[in-house]
Amino acid sequence: MKTETADLAATLPADKRPLWPLLDRIGSYIFAGLIFTVGILAPMAILIHTQFRWFFGQ
């Protein structure tokens, strides 16, 4: 799916193109990592910590 911004960037010479597609991709990976951490890793850590306190030596 192309946007007007992508079409405009494609018409510019290579050294004048903005970094928006790259930043957008990096942002997507960061966002996916945050969702994975908050949605999966944090609940697992909380469950392990509350259910298996011996695992942490407490």
PQR file with spaces between the fields and no chain letter, atoms N, CA, C, O and H, PARSE charges and radii, in Angstrom:
ATOM       1  N    MET     1       0.848   -1.179    0.000 -0.4000 1.5000
ATOM       2  CA   MET     1       0.000    0.000    0.000 -0.0000 2.0000
ATOM       3  C    MET     1       0.888    1.235    0.000  0.5500 1.7000
ATOM       4  O    MET     1       1.634    1.473    0.950 -0.5500 1.4000
ATOM       5  N    LYS     2       0.806    2.006   -1.053 -0.4000 1.5000
ATOM       6  CA   LYS     2       1.634    3.201   -1.157 -0.0000 2.0000
ATOM       7  C    LYS     2       0.866    4.416   -0.673  0.5500 1.7000
ATOM       8  O    LYS     2      -0.342    4.537   -0.871 -0.5500 1.4000
ATOM       9  H    LYS     2       0.200    1.813   -1.825  0.4000 1.0000
ATOM      10  N    THR     3       1.585    5.290   -0.048 -0.4000 1.5000
ATOM      11  CA   THR     3       0.984    6.551    0.369 -0.0000 2.0000
ATOM      12  C    THR     3       1.565    7.677   -0.469  0.5500 1.7000
ATOM      13  O    THR     3       2.525    7.479   -1.213 -0.5500 1.4000
ATOM      14  H    THR     3       2.567    5.192    0.113  0.4000 1.0000
ATOM      15  N    GLU     4       0.976    8.859   -0.343 -0.4000 1.5000
ATOM      16  CA   GLU     4       1.501   10.002   -1.078 -0.0000 2.0000
ATOM      17  C    GLU     4       2.918   10.325   -0.624  0.5500 1.7000
ATOM      18  O    GLU     4       3.750   10.744   -1.428 -0.5500 1.4000
ATOM      19  H    GLU     4       0.195    9.020    0.262  0.4000 1.0000
ATOM      20  N    THR     5       3.192   10.133    0.656 -0.4000 1.5000
ATOM      21  CA   THR     5       4.533   10.414    1.170 -0.0000 2.0000
ATOM      22  C    THR     5       5.553    9.485    0.530  0.5500 1.7000
ATOM      23  O    THR     5       6.646    9.920    0.168 -0.5500 1.4000
ATOM      24  H    THR     5       2.516    9.793    1.310  0.4000 1.0000
ATOM      25  N    ALA     6       5.208    8.216    0.389 -0.4000 1.5000
ATOM      26  CA   ALA     6       6.129    7.264   -0.227 -0.0000 2.0000
ATOM      27  C    ALA     6       6.352    7.613   -1.695  0.5500 1.7000
ATOM      28  O    ALA     6       7.473    7.500   -2.192 -0.5500 1.4000
ATOM      29  H    ALA     6       4.320    7.862    0.683  0.4000 1.0000
ATOM      30  N    ASP     7       5.300    8.035   -2.393 -0.4000 1.5000
ATOM      31  CA   ASP     7       5.451    8.424   -3.793 -0.0000 2.0000
ATOM      32  C    ASP     7       6.345    9.648   -3.915  0.5500 1.7000
ATOM      33  O    ASP     7       7.178    9.730   -4.818 -0.5500 1.4000
ATOM      34  H    ASP     7       4.390    8.127   -1.989  0.4000 1.0000
ATOM      35  N    LEU     8       6.170   10.604   -2.999 -0.4000 1.5000
ATOM      36  CA   LEU     8       6.998   11.801   -3.024 -0.0000 2.0000
ATOM      37  C    LEU     8       8.451   11.448   -2.755  0.5500 1.7000
ATOM      38  O    LEU     8       9.351   11.980   -3.406 -0.5500 1.4000
ATOM      39  H    LEU     8       5.493   10.537   -2.266  0.4000 1.0000
ATOM      40  N    ALA     9       8.690   10.554   -1.797 -0.4000 1.5000
ATOM      41  CA   ALA     9      10.057   10.162   -1.470 -0.0000 2.0000
ATOM      42  C    ALA     9      10.702    9.418   -2.634  0.5500 1.7000
ATOM      43  O    ALA     9      11.911    9.530   -2.840 -0.5500 1.4000
ATOM      44  H    ALA     9       7.959   10.122   -1.269  0.4000 1.0000
ATOM      45  N    ALA    10       9.920    8.667   -3.393 -0.4000 1.5000
ATOM      46  CA   ALA    10      10.478    7.896   -4.508 -0.0000 2.0000
ATOM      47  C    ALA    10      10.940    8.804   -5.637  0.5500 1.7000
ATOM      48  O    ALA    10      11.808    8.421   -6.421 -0.5500 1.4000
ATOM      49  H    ALA    10       8.938    8.576   -3.226  0.4000 1.0000
ATOM      50  N    THR    11      10.370   10.011   -5.731 -0.4000 1.5000
ATOM      51  CA   THR    11      10.761   10.915   -6.809 -0.0000 2.0000
ATOM      52  C    THR    11      12.024   11.688   -6.470  0.5500 1.7000
ATOM      53  O    THR    11      12.623   12.298   -7.355 -0.5500 1.4000
ATOM      54  H    THR    11       9.665   10.322   -5.093  0.4000 1.0000
ATOM      55  N    LEU    12      12.441   11.679   -5.212 -0.4000 1.5000
ATOM      56  CA   LEU    12      13.630   12.424   -4.812 -0.0000 2.0000
ATOM      57  C    LEU    12      14.881   11.614   -5.130  0.5500 1.7000
ATOM      58  O    LEU    12      14.822   10.386   -5.187 -0.5500 1.4000
ATOM      59  H    LEU    12      11.954   11.184   -4.493  0.4000 1.0000
ATOM      60  N    PRO    13      16.015   12.287   -5.339 -0.5600 1.5000
ATOM      61  CA   PRO    13      17.267   11.549   -5.512  0.2800 2.0000
ATOM      62  C    PRO    13      17.637   10.797   -4.235  0.5500 1.7000
ATOM      63  O    PRO    13      17.144   11.103   -3.149 -0.5500 1.4000
ATOM      64  N    ALA    14      18.510    9.812   -4.390 -0.4000 1.5000
ATOM      65  CA   ALA    14      18.788    8.892   -3.286 -0.0000 2.0000
ATOM      66  C    ALA    14      19.321    9.611   -2.051  0.5500 1.7000
ATOM      67  O    ALA    14      18.984    9.241   -0.926 -0.5500 1.4000
ATOM      68  H    ALA    14      18.911    9.564   -5.272  0.4000 1.0000
ATOM      69  N    ASP    15      20.156   10.645   -2.252 -0.4000 1.5000
ATOM      70  CA   ASP    15      20.742   11.302   -1.085 -0.0000 2.0000
ATOM      71  C    ASP    15      19.792   12.300   -0.432  0.5500 1.7000
ATOM      72  O    ASP    15      20.099   12.830    0.636 -0.5500 1.4000
ATOM      73  H    ASP    15      20.430   10.946   -3.165  0.4000 1.0000
ATOM      74  N    LYS    16      18.641   12.566   -1.058 -0.4000 1.5000
ATOM      75  CA   LYS    16      17.681   13.511   -0.487 -0.0000 2.0000
ATOM      76  C    LYS    16      16.469   12.811    0.113  0.5500 1.7000
ATOM      77  O    LYS    16      15.595   13.463    0.684 -0.5500 1.4000
ATOM      78  H    LYS    16      18.392   12.135   -1.925  0.4000 1.0000
ATOM      79  N    ARG    17      16.413   11.497   -0.012 -0.4000 1.5000
ATOM      80  CA   ARG    17      15.243   10.778    0.488 -0.0000 2.0000
ATOM      81  C    ARG    17      15.219   10.793    2.008  0.5500 1.7000
ATOM      82  O    ARG    17      16.265   10.666    2.644 -0.5500 1.4000
ATOM      83  H    ARG    17      17.123   10.968   -0.476  0.4000 1.0000
ATOM      84  N    PRO    18      14.046   10.945    2.596 -0.5600 1.5000
ATOM      85  CA   PRO    18      13.966   10.926    4.061  0.2800 2.0000
ATOM      86  C    PRO    18      14.106    9.507    4.598  0.5500 1.7000
ATOM      87  O    PRO    18      13.986    8.530    3.859 -0.5500 1.4000
ATOM      88  N    LEU    19      14.357    9.418    5.874 -0.4000 1.5000
ATOM      89  CA   LEU    19      14.544    8.116    6.521 -0.0000 2.0000
ATOM      90  C    LEU    19      13.239    7.553    7.067  0.5500 1.7000
ATOM      91  O    LEU    19      13.262    6.624    7.874 -0.5500 1.4000
ATOM      92  H    LEU    19      14.454   10.212    6.475  0.4000 1.0000
ATOM      93  N    TRP    20      12.092    8.101    6.640 -0.4000 1.5000
ATOM      94  CA   TRP    20      10.820    7.665    7.197 -0.0000 2.0000
ATOM      95  C    TRP    20      10.565    6.165    7.076  0.5500 1.7000
ATOM      96  O    TRP    20      10.159    5.554    8.065 -0.5500 1.4000
ATOM      97  H    TRP    20      12.073    8.856    5.985  0.4000 1.0000
ATOM      98  N    PRO    21      10.783    5.538    5.914 -0.5600 1.5000
ATOM      99  CA   PRO    21      10.509    4.080    5.855  0.2800 2.0000
ATOM     100  C    PRO    21      11.375    3.300    6.842  0.5500 1.7000
ATOM     101  O    PRO    21      10.897    2.369    7.490 -0.5500 1.4000
ATOM     102  N    LEU    22      12.647    3.678    6.955 -0.4000 1.5000
ATOM     103  CA   LEU    22      13.538    2.983    7.887 -0.0000 2.0000
ATOM     104  C    LEU    22      13.088    3.203    9.325  0.5500 1.7000
ATOM     105  O    LEU    22      13.021    2.260   10.114 -0.5500 1.4000
ATOM     106  H    LEU    22      13.035    4.434    6.429  0.4000 1.0000
ATOM     107  N    LEU    23      12.777    4.464    9.664 -0.4000 1.5000
ATOM     108  CA   LEU    23      12.329    4.756   11.029 -0.0000 2.0000
ATOM     109  C    LEU    23      11.005    4.071   11.320  0.5500 1.7000
ATOM     110  O    LEU    23      10.772    3.612   12.438 -0.5500 1.4000
ATOM     111  H    LEU    23      12.831    5.230    9.024  0.4000 1.0000
ATOM     112  N    ASP    24      10.136    4.000   10.317 -0.4000 1.5000
ATOM     113  CA   ASP    24       8.849    3.335   10.491 -0.0000 2.0000
ATOM     114  C    ASP    24       9.052    1.852   10.786  0.5500 1.7000
ATOM     115  O    ASP    24       8.378    1.280   11.644 -0.5500 1.4000
ATOM     116  H    ASP    24      10.326    4.372    9.408  0.4000 1.0000
ATOM     117  N    ARG    25       9.988    1.236   10.065 -0.4000 1.5000
ATOM     118  CA   ARG    25      10.263   -0.182   10.294 -0.0000 2.0000
ATOM     119  C    ARG    25      10.877   -0.403   11.673  0.5500 1.7000
ATOM     120  O    ARG    25      10.495   -1.334   12.382 -0.5500 1.4000
ATOM     121  H    ARG    25      10.535    1.700    9.368  0.4000 1.0000
ATOM     122  N    ILE    26      11.822    0.448   12.053 -0.4000 1.5000
ATOM     123  CA   ILE    26      12.438    0.321   13.378 -0.0000 2.0000
ATOM     124  C    ILE    26      11.390    0.514   14.462  0.5500 1.7000
ATOM     125  O    ILE    26      11.372   -0.217   15.453 -0.5500 1.4000
ATOM     126  H    ILE    26      12.132    1.204   11.477  0.4000 1.0000
ATOM     127  N    GLY    27      10.514    1.502   14.274 -0.4000 1.5000
ATOM     128  CA   GLY    27       9.448    1.743   15.241 -0.0000 2.0000
ATOM     129  C    GLY    27       8.514    0.558   15.362  0.5500 1.7000
ATOM     130  O    GLY    27       8.037    0.247   16.453 -0.5500 1.4000
ATOM     131  H    GLY    27      10.528    2.095   13.469  0.4000 1.0000
ATOM     132  N    SER    28       8.247   -0.106   14.243 -0.4000 1.5000
ATOM     133  CA   SER    28       7.374   -1.283   14.282 -0.0000 2.0000
ATOM     134  C    SER    28       8.015   -2.404   15.102  0.5500 1.7000
ATOM     135  O    SER    28       7.341   -3.076   15.883 -0.5500 1.4000
ATOM     136  H    SER    28       8.634    0.147   13.356  0.4000 1.0000
ATOM     137  N    TYR    29       9.324   -2.599   14.917 -0.4000 1.5000
ATOM     138  CA   TYR    29      10.003   -3.639   15.689 -0.0000 2.0000
ATOM     139  C    TYR    29      10.023   -3.300   17.174  0.5500 1.7000
ATOM     140  O    TYR    29       9.840   -4.179   18.017 -0.5500 1.4000
ATOM     141  H    TYR    29       9.872   -2.054   14.283  0.4000 1.0000
ATOM     142  N    ILE    30      10.248   -2.013   17.500 -0.4000 1.5000
ATOM     143  CA   ILE    30      10.249   -1.606   18.909 -0.0000 2.0000
ATOM     144  C    ILE    30       8.867   -1.816   19.511  0.5500 1.7000
ATOM     145  O    ILE    30       8.740   -2.312   20.630 -0.5500 1.4000
ATOM     146  H    ILE    30      10.398   -1.299   16.815  0.4000 1.0000
ATOM     147  N    PHE    31       7.829   -1.437   18.763 -0.4000 1.5000
ATOM     148  CA   PHE    31       6.458   -1.581   19.251 -0.0000 2.0000
ATOM     149  C    PHE    31       6.118   -3.055   19.462  0.5500 1.7000
ATOM     150  O    PHE    31       5.497   -3.416   20.462 -0.5500 1.4000
ATOM     151  H    PHE    31       7.932   -1.034   17.853  0.4000 1.0000
ATOM     152  N    ALA    32       6.526   -3.908   18.514 -0.4000 1.5000
ATOM     153  CA   ALA    32       6.271   -5.344   18.661 -0.0000 2.0000
ATOM     154  C    ALA    32       7.029   -5.904   19.866  0.5500 1.7000
ATOM     155  O    ALA    32       6.507   -6.753   20.589 -0.5500 1.4000
ATOM     156  H    ALA    32       7.030   -3.614   17.702  0.4000 1.0000
ATOM     157  N    GLY    33       8.246   -5.436   20.080 -0.4000 1.5000
ATOM     158  CA   GLY    33       9.010   -5.886   21.237 -0.0000 2.0000
ATOM     159  C    GLY    33       8.369   -5.470   22.547  0.5500 1.7000
ATOM     160  O    GLY    33       8.361   -6.236   23.511 -0.5500 1.4000
ATOM     161  H    GLY    33       8.670   -4.747   19.492  0.4000 1.0000
ATOM     162  N    LEU    34       7.830   -4.251   22.585 -0.4000 1.5000
ATOM     163  CA   LEU    34       7.156   -3.796   23.800 -0.0000 2.0000
ATOM     164  C    LEU    34       5.908   -4.622   24.073  0.5500 1.7000
ATOM     165  O    LEU    34       5.653   -5.010   25.213 -0.5500 1.4000
ATOM     166  H    LEU    34       7.837   -3.629   21.802  0.4000 1.0000
ATOM     167  N    ILE    35       5.132   -4.891   23.029 -0.4000 1.5000
ATOM     168  CA   ILE    35       3.922   -5.698   23.207 -0.0000 2.0000
ATOM     169  C    ILE    35       4.297   -7.101   23.688  0.5500 1.7000
ATOM     170  O    ILE    35       3.646   -7.654   24.574 -0.5500 1.4000
ATOM     171  H    ILE    35       5.339   -4.576   22.103  0.4000 1.0000
ATOM     172  N    PHE    36       5.358   -7.676   23.094 -0.4000 1.5000
ATOM     173  CA   PHE    36       5.793   -9.004   23.508 -0.0000 2.0000
ATOM     174  C    PHE    36       6.232   -9.001   24.968  0.5500 1.7000
ATOM     175  O    PHE    36       5.889   -9.902   25.733 -0.5500 1.4000
ATOM     176  H    PHE    36       5.887   -7.227   22.375  0.4000 1.0000
ATOM     177  N    THR    37       7.002   -7.968   25.347 -0.4000 1.5000
ATOM     178  CA   THR    37       7.498   -7.903   26.724 -0.0000 2.0000
ATOM     179  C    THR    37       6.361   -7.721   27.711  0.5500 1.7000
ATOM     180  O    THR    37       6.271   -8.447   28.701 -0.5500 1.4000
ATOM     181  H    THR    37       7.282   -7.236   24.725  0.4000 1.0000
ATOM     182  N    VAL    38       5.492   -6.756   27.445 -0.4000 1.5000
ATOM     183  CA   VAL    38       4.416   -6.449   28.390 -0.0000 2.0000
ATOM     184  C    VAL    38       3.360   -7.549   28.382  0.5500 1.7000
ATOM     185  O    VAL    38       2.811   -7.890   29.429 -0.5500 1.4000
ATOM     186  H    VAL    38       5.566   -6.167   26.640  0.4000 1.0000
ATOM     187  N    GLY    39       3.074   -8.103   27.209 -0.4000 1.5000
ATOM     188  CA   GLY    39       1.974   -9.052   27.100 -0.0000 2.0000
ATOM     189  C    GLY    39       2.331  -10.482   27.432  0.5500 1.7000
ATOM     190  O    GLY    39       1.459  -11.249   27.841 -0.5500 1.4000
ATOM     191  H    GLY    39       3.520   -7.826   26.358  0.4000 1.0000
ATOM     192  N    ILE    40       3.593  -10.869   27.269 -0.4000 1.5000
ATOM     193  CA   ILE    40       3.964  -12.276   27.443 -0.0000 2.0000
ATOM     194  C    ILE    40       5.019  -12.443   28.535  0.5500 1.7000
ATOM     195  O    ILE    40       4.825  -13.220   29.469 -0.5500 1.4000
ATOM     196  H    ILE    40       4.301  -10.246   26.937  0.4000 1.0000
ATOM     197  N    LEU    41       6.128  -11.724   28.425 -0.4000 1.5000
ATOM     198  CA   LEU    41       7.220  -11.947   29.373 -0.0000 2.0000
ATOM     199  C    LEU    41       6.876  -11.474   30.777  0.5500 1.7000
ATOM     200  O    LEU    41       7.168  -12.164   31.754 -0.5500 1.4000
ATOM     201  H    LEU    41       6.286  -11.093   27.666  0.4000 1.0000
ATOM     202  N    ALA    42       6.257  -10.302   30.887 -0.4000 1.5000
ATOM     203  CA   ALA    42       5.933   -9.785   32.223 -0.0000 2.0000
ATOM     204  C    ALA    42       4.923  -10.678   32.955  0.5500 1.7000
ATOM     205  O    ALA    42       5.158  -10.999   34.120 -0.5500 1.4000
ATOM     206  H    ALA    42       6.020   -9.741   30.093  0.4000 1.0000
ATOM     207  N    PRO    43       3.815  -11.093   32.335 -0.5600 1.5000
ATOM     208  CA   PRO    43       2.908  -12.006   33.050  0.2800 2.0000
ATOM     209  C    PRO    43       3.570  -13.326   33.430  0.5500 1.7000
ATOM     210  O    PRO    43       3.309  -13.862   34.507 -0.5500 1.4000
ATOM     211  N    MET    44       4.429  -13.858   32.552 -0.4000 1.5000
ATOM     212  CA   MET    44       5.118  -15.100   32.894 -0.0000 2.0000
ATOM     213  C    MET    44       6.029  -14.896   34.098  0.5500 1.7000
ATOM     214  O    MET    44       6.077  -15.741   34.992 -0.5500 1.4000
ATOM     215  H    MET    44       4.642  -13.422   31.677  0.4000 1.0000
ATOM     216  N    ALA    45       6.754  -13.776   34.125 -0.4000 1.5000
ATOM     217  CA   ALA    45       7.641  -13.509   35.255 -0.0000 2.0000
ATOM     218  C    ALA    45       6.844  -13.342   36.540  0.5500 1.7000
ATOM     219  O    ALA    45       7.259  -13.822   37.595 -0.5500 1.4000
ATOM     220  H    ALA    45       6.716  -13.089   33.399  0.4000 1.0000
ATOM     221  N    ILE    46       5.703  -12.666   36.459 -0.4000 1.5000
ATOM     222  CA   ILE    46       4.863  -12.479   37.652 -0.0000 2.0000
ATOM     223  C    ILE    46       4.337  -13.827   38.135  0.5500 1.7000
ATOM     224  O    ILE    46       4.359  -14.109   39.333 -0.5500 1.4000
ATOM     225  H    ILE    46       5.366  -12.276   35.602  0.4000 1.0000
ATOM     226  N    LEU    47       3.864  -14.658   37.212 -0.4000 1.5000
ATOM     227  CA   LEU    47       3.346  -15.967   37.610 -0.0000 2.0000
ATOM     228  C    LEU    47       4.430  -16.836   38.226  0.5500 1.7000
ATOM     229  O    LEU    47       4.207  -17.478   39.252 -0.5500 1.4000
ATOM     230  H    LEU    47       3.845  -14.428   36.239  0.4000 1.0000
ATOM     231  N    ILE    48       5.602  -16.858   37.604 -0.4000 1.5000
ATOM     232  CA   ILE    48       6.694  -17.664   38.147 -0.0000 2.0000
ATOM     233  C    ILE    48       7.081  -17.149   39.527  0.5500 1.7000
ATOM     234  O    ILE    48       7.344  -17.933   40.439 -0.5500 1.4000
ATOM     235  H    ILE    48       5.783  -16.336   36.771  0.4000 1.0000
ATOM     236  N    HIS    49       7.115  -15.837   39.674 -0.4000 1.5000
ATOM     237  CA   HIS    49       7.530  -15.266   40.950 -0.0000 2.0000
ATOM     238  C    HIS    49       6.508  -15.552   42.050  0.5500 1.7000
ATOM     239  O    HIS    49       6.885  -15.806   43.193 -0.5500 1.4000
ATOM     240  H    HIS    49       6.902  -15.200   38.933  0.4000 1.0000
ATOM     241  N    THR    50       5.221  -15.512   41.715 -0.4000 1.5000
ATOM     242  CA   THR    50       4.203  -15.715   42.745 -0.0000 2.0000
ATOM     243  C    THR    50       3.957  -17.196   43.015  0.5500 1.7000
ATOM     244  O    THR    50       3.704  -17.571   44.159 -0.5500 1.4000
ATOM     245  H    THR    50       4.914  -15.306   40.786  0.4000 1.0000
ATOM     246  N    GLN    51       4.023  -18.038   41.998 -0.4000 1.5000
ATOM     247  CA   GLN    51       3.701  -19.446   42.175 -0.0000 2.0000
ATOM     248  C    GLN    51       4.902  -20.264   42.642  0.5500 1.7000
ATOM     249  O    GLN    51       4.732  -21.261   43.345 -0.5500 1.4000
ATOM     250  H    GLN    51       4.229  -17.733   41.068  0.4000 1.0000
ATOM     251  N    PHE    52       6.098  -19.862   42.266 -0.4000 1.5000
ATOM     252  CA   PHE    52       7.295  -20.643   42.577 -0.0000 2.0000
ATOM     253  C    PHE    52       8.302  -19.758   43.296  0.5500 1.7000
ATOM     254  O    PHE    52       9.368  -19.454   42.761 -0.5500 1.4000
ATOM     255  H    PHE    52       6.236  -19.053   41.696  0.4000 1.0000
ATOM     256  N    ARG    53       7.958  -19.346   44.513 -0.4000 1.5000
ATOM     257  CA   ARG    53       8.867  -18.470   45.256 -0.0000 2.0000
ATOM     258  C    ARG    53      10.179  -19.190   45.573  0.5500 1.7000
ATOM     259  O    ARG    53      11.217  -18.544   45.715 -0.5500 1.4000
ATOM     260  H    ARG    53       7.092  -19.592   44.948  0.4000 1.0000
ATOM     261  N    TRP    54      10.144  -20.499   45.682 -0.4000 1.5000
ATOM     262  CA   TRP    54      11.369  -21.241   45.942 -0.0000 2.0000
ATOM     263  C    TRP    54      12.355  -21.111   44.788  0.5500 1.7000
ATOM     264  O    TRP    54      13.564  -21.259   44.968 -0.5500 1.4000
ATOM     265  H    TRP    54       9.300  -21.024   45.566  0.4000 1.0000
ATOM     266  N    PHE    55      11.818  -20.831   43.591 -0.4000 1.5000
ATOM     267  CA   PHE    55      12.675  -20.689   42.418 -0.0000 2.0000
ATOM     268  C    PHE    55      13.624  -19.505   42.588  0.5500 1.7000
ATOM     269  O    PHE    55      14.746  -19.520   42.081 -0.5500 1.4000
ATOM     270  H    PHE    55      10.836  -20.711   43.445  0.4000 1.0000
ATOM     271  N    PHE    56      13.161  -18.474   43.311 -0.4000 1.5000
ATOM     272  CA   PHE    56      13.992  -17.300   43.525 -0.0000 2.0000
ATOM     273  C    PHE    56      14.704  -17.343   44.878  0.5500 1.7000
ATOM     274  O    PHE    56      15.404  -16.398   45.242 -0.5500 1.4000
ATOM     275  H    PHE    56      12.250  -18.462   43.723  0.4000 1.0000
ATOM     276  N    GLY    57      14.528  -18.417   45.609 -0.4000 1.5000
ATOM     277  CA   GLY    57      15.199  -18.555   46.877 -0.0000 2.0000
ATOM     278  C    GLY    57      14.619  -17.695   47.979  0.5500 1.7000
ATOM     279  O    GLY    57      15.335  -17.311   48.903 -0.5500 1.4000
ATOM     280  H    GLY    57      13.959  -19.185   45.314  0.4000 1.0000
ATOM     281  N    GLN    58      13.344  -17.388   47.899 -0.4000 1.5000
ATOM     282  CA   GLN    58      12.716  -16.552   48.932 -0.0000 2.0000
ATOM     283  C    GLN    58      11.796  -17.412   49.781  0.5500 1.7000
ATOM     284  O    GLN    58      11.166  -16.910   50.711 -0.5500 1.4000
ATOM     285  H    GLN    58      12.762  -17.700   47.148  0.4000 1.0000
